[in-house]
XYZ file of N, CA and C in Angstrom:
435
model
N -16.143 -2.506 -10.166
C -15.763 -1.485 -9.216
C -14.239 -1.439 -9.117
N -13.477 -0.216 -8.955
C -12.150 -0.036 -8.771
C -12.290 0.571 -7.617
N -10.661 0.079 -7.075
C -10.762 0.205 -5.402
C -9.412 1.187 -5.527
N -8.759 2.330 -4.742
C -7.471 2.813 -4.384
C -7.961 3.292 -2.616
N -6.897 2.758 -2.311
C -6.329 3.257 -1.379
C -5.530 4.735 -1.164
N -6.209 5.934 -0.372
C -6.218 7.285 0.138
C -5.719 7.929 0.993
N -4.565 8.611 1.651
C -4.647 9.052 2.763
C -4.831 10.725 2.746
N -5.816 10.961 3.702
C -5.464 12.450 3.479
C -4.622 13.076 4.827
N -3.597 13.575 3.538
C -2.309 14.487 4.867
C -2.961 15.261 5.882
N -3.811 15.671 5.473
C -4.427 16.756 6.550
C -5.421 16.394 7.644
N -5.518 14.944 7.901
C -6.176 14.455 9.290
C -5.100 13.525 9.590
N -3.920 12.741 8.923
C -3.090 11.803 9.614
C -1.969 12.815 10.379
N -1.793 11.904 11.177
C -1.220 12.504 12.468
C 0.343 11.882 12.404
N 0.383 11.039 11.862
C 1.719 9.453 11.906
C 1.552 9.025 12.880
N 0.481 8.228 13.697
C 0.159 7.226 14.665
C 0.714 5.724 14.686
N 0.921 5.734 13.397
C 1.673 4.334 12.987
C 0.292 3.445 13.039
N -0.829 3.517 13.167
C -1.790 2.247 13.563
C -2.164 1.704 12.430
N -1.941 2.094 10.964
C -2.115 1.617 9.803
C -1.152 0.628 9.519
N 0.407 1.455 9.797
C 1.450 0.460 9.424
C 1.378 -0.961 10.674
N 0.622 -1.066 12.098
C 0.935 -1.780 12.516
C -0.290 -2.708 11.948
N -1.479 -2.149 12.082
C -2.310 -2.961 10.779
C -2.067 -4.032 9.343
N -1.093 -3.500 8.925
C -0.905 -3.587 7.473
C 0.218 -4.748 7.903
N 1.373 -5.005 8.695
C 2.377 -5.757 9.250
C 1.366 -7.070 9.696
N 0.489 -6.982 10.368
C -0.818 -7.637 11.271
C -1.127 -8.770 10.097
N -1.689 -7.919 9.657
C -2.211 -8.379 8.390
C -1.853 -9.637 7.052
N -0.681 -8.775 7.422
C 0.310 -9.709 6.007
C 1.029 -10.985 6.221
N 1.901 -10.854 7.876
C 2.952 -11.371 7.925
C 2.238 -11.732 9.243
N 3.405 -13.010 10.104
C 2.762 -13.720 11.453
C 3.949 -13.253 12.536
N 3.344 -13.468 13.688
C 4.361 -12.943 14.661
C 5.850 -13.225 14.147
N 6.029 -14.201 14.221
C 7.348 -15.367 13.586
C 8.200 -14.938 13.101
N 7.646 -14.280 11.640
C 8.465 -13.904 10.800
C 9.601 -12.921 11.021
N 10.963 -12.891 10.824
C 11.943 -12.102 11.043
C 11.952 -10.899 9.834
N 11.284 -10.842 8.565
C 11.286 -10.082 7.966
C 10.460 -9.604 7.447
N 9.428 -9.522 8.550
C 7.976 -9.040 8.651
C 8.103 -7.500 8.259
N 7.328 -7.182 7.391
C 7.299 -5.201 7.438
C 5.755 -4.912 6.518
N 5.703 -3.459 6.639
C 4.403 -3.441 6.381
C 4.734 -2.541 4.674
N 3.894 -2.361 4.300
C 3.732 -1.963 2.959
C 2.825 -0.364 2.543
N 3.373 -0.094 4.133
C 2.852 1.746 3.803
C 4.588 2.476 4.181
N 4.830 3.688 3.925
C 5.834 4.216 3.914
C 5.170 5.760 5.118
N 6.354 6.170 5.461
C 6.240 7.294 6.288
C 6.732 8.659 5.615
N 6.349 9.412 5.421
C 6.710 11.024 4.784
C 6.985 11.908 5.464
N 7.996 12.937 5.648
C 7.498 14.115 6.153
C 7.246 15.201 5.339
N 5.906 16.032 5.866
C 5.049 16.757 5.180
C 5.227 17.746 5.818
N 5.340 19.139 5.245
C 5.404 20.378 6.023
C 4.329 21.435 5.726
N 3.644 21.176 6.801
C 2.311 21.641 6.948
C 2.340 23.213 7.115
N 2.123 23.989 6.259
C 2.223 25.335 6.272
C 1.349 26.459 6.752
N 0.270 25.524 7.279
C -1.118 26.527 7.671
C -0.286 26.316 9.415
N 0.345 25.254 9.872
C 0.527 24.829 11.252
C 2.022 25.648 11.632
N 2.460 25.380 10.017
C 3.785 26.505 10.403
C 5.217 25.360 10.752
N 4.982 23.422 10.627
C 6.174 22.945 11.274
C 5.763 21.556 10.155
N 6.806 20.314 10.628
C 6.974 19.262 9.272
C 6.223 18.231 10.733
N 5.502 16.919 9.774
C 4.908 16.617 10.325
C 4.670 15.171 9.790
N 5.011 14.008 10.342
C 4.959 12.343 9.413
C 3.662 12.191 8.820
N 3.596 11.684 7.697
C 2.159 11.180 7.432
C 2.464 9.745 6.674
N 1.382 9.562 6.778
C 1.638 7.397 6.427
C 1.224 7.699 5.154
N 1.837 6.857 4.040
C 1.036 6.632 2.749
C 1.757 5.253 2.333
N 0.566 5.186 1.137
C 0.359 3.563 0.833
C 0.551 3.639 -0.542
N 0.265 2.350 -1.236
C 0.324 2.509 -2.403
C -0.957 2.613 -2.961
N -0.869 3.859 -4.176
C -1.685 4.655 -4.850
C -2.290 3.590 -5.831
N -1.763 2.208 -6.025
C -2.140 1.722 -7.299
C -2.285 2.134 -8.586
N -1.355 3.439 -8.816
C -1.341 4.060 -9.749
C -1.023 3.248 -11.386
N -0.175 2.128 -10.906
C 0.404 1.728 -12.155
C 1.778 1.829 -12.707
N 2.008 2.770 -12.329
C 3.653 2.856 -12.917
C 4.567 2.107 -12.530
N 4.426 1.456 -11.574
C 5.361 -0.396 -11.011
C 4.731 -0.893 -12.394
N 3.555 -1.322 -12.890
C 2.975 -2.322 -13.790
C 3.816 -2.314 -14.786
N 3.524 -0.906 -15.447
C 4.339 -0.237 -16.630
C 6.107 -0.255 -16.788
N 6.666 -0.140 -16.303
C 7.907 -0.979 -15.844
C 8.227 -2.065 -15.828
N 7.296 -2.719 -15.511
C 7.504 -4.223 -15.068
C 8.011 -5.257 -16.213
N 9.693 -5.522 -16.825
C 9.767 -6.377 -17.656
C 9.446 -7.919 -18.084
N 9.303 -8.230 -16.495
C 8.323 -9.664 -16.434
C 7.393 -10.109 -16.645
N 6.415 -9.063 -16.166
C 5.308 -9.223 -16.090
C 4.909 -9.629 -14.829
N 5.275 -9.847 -13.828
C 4.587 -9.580 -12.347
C 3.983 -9.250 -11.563
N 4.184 -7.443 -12.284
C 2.997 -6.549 -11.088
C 1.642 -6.581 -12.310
N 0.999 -6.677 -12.437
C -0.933 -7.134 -12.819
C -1.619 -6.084 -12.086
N -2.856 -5.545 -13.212
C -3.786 -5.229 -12.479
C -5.118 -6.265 -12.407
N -5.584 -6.235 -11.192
C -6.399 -7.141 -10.761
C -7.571 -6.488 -11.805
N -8.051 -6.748 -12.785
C -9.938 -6.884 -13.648
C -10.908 -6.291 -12.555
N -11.036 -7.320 -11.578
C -12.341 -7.062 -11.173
C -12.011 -5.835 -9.574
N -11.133 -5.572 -9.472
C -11.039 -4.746 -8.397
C -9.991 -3.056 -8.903
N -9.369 -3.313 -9.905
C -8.373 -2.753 -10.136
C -6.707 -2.052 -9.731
N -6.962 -3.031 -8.676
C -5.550 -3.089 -7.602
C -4.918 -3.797 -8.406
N -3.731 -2.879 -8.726
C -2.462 -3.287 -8.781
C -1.967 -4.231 -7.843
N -1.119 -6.192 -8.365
C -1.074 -7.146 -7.724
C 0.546 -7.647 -7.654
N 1.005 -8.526 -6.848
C 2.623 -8.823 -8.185
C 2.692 -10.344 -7.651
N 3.021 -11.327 -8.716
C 3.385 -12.434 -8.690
C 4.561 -12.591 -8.797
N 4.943 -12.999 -7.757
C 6.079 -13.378 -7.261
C 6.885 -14.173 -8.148
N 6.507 -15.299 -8.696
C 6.870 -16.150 -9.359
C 7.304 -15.393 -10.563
N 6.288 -14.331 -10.838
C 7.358 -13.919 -12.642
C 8.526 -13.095 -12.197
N 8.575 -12.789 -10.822
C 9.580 -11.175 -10.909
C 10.545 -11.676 -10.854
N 11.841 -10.970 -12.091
C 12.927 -10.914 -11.929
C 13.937 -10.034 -11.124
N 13.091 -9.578 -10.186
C 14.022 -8.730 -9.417
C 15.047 -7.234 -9.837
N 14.594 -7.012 -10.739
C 15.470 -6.207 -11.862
C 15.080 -4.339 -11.123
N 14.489 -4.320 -10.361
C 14.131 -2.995 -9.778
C 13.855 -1.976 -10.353
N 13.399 -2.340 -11.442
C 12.448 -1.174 -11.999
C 11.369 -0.552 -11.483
N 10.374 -1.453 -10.740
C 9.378 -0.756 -10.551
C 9.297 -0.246 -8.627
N 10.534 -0.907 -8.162
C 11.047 0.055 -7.290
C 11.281 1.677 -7.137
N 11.933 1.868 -8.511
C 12.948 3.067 -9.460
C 11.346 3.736 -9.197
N 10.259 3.451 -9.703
C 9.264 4.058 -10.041
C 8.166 4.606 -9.171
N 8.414 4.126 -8.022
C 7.210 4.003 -7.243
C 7.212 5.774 -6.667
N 5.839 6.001 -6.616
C 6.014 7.401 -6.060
C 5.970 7.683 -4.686
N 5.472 6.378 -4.254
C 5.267 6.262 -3.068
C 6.387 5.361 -1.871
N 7.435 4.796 -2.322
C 8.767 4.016 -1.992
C 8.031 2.953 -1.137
N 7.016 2.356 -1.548
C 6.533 1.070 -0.723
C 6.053 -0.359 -1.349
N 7.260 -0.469 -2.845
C 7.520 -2.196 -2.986
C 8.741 -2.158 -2.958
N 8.706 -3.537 -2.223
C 9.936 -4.144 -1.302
C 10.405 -5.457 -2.020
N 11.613 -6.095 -1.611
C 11.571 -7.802 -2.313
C 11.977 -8.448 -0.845
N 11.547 -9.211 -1.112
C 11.282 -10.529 0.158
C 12.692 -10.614 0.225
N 13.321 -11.808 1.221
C 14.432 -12.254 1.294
C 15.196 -13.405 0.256
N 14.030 -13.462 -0.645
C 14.504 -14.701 -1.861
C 14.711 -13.532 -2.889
N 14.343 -11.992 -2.972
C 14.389 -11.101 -3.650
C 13.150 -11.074 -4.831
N 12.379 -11.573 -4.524
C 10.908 -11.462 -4.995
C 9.867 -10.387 -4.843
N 9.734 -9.438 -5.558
C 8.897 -8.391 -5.239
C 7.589 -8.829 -4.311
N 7.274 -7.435 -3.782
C 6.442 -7.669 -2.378
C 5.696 -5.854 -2.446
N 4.786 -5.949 -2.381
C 3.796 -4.574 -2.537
C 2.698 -4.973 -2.120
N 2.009 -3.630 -1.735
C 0.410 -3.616 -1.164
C -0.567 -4.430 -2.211
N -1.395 -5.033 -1.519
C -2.352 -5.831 -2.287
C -3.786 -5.248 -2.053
N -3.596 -4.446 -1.450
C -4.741 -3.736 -1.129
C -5.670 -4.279 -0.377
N -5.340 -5.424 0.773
C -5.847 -6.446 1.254
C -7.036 -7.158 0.348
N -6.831 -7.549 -0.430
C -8.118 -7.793 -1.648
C -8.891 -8.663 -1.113
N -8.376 -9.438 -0.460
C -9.421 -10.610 -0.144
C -10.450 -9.950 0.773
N -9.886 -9.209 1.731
C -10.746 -8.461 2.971
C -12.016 -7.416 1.874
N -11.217 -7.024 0.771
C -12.371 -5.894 -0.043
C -13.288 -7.032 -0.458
N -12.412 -8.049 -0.999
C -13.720 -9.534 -1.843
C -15.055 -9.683 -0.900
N -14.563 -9.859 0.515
C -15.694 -10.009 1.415
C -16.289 -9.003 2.121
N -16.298 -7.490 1.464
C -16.936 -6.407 1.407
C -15.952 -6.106 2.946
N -15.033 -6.216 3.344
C -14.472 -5.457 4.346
C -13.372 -4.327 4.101
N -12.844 -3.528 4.404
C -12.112 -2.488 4.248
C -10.612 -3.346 4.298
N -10.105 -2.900 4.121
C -8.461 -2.965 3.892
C -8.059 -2.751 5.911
N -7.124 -3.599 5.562
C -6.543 -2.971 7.523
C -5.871 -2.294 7.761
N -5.584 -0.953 6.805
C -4.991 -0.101 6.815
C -6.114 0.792 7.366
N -7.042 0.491 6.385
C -8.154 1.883 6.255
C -8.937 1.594 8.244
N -9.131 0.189 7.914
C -10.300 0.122 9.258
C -9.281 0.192 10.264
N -8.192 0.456 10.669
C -7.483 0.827 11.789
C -7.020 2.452 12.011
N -7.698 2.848 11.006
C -7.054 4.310 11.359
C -7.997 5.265 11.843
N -7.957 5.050 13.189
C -8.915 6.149 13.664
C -9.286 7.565 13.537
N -8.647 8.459 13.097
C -9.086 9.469 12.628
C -9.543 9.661 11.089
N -9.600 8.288 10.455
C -10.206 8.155 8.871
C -9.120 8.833 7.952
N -8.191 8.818 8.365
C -7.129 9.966 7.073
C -7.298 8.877 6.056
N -6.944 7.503 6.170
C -6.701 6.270 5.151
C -7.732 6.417 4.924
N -8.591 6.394 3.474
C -9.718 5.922 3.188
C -9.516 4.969 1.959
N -10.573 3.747 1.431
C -11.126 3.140 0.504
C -11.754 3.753 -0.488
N -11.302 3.998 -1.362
C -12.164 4.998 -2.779
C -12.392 4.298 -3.858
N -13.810 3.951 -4.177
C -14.280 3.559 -4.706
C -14.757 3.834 -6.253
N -14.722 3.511 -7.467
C -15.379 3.654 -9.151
C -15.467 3.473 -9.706
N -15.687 3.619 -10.802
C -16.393 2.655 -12.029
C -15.941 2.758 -13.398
């Protein structure tokens, strides 16, 4: 099964409850350089007539992977989320340059840092805490084969 992560512009509101999810999730109160791994857009909604934030995440598209001269960012086999090991990245910002979505980051040692798609939470058949915090469902889990 392959997993991506979804938002659709046209029910998110920018509530922020994904990104405070996704921060929740990753990092502990503690941390001073805690952040979350969805990005904010503005979208100009033309049926409404005005511009309007919407949250997005990473698409797991690949094109960080494809870039990647280290070898760091991986796609996960059995889930197909795009992953990054820290340990190979050279920091070289390529797959920064690439992202369509502007949401991998490098830690404070300068170690790449991107959505993992909460994998472990999908391993144990739970949703991502992006997706299960967003009350109007814009984030969804999309599932295939």
């Amino acid at each position: 099964m392959q997993y991506r992560i979804v938002t659709d512009e046209k029910k998110c509101v920018g509530c922020f409850a994904c990104l405070a999810a996704c921060i929740a999730a990753h990092h502990t109160a503690e941390e001073e350089t805690a952040h979350t791994f969805r990005a904010i857009k503005a979208v100009r909604d033309e049926k409404a007539g005005f511009q309007k934030n919407v949250c997005v995440a990473c698409l797991h598209c690949g094109r960080c992977m494809k870039v990647c001269l280290s070898g760091a960012l991986y796609r996960d086999e059995e889930t197909g989320l795009v992953l990054a090991d820290r340990e190979k990245c050279s920091a070289c910002g390529a797959c920064v340059s690439v992202c369509p979505q502007n949401v991998i980051f490098y830690d404070k040692e300068g170690k790449v840092q991107k959505c993992d798609g909460c994998i472990e939470r999908i391993k144990e058949g739970k949703e991502p805490a992006c997706v299960r915090n967003c009350y109007l469902k814009a984030a969804k889990l999309i599932t295939h084969t």
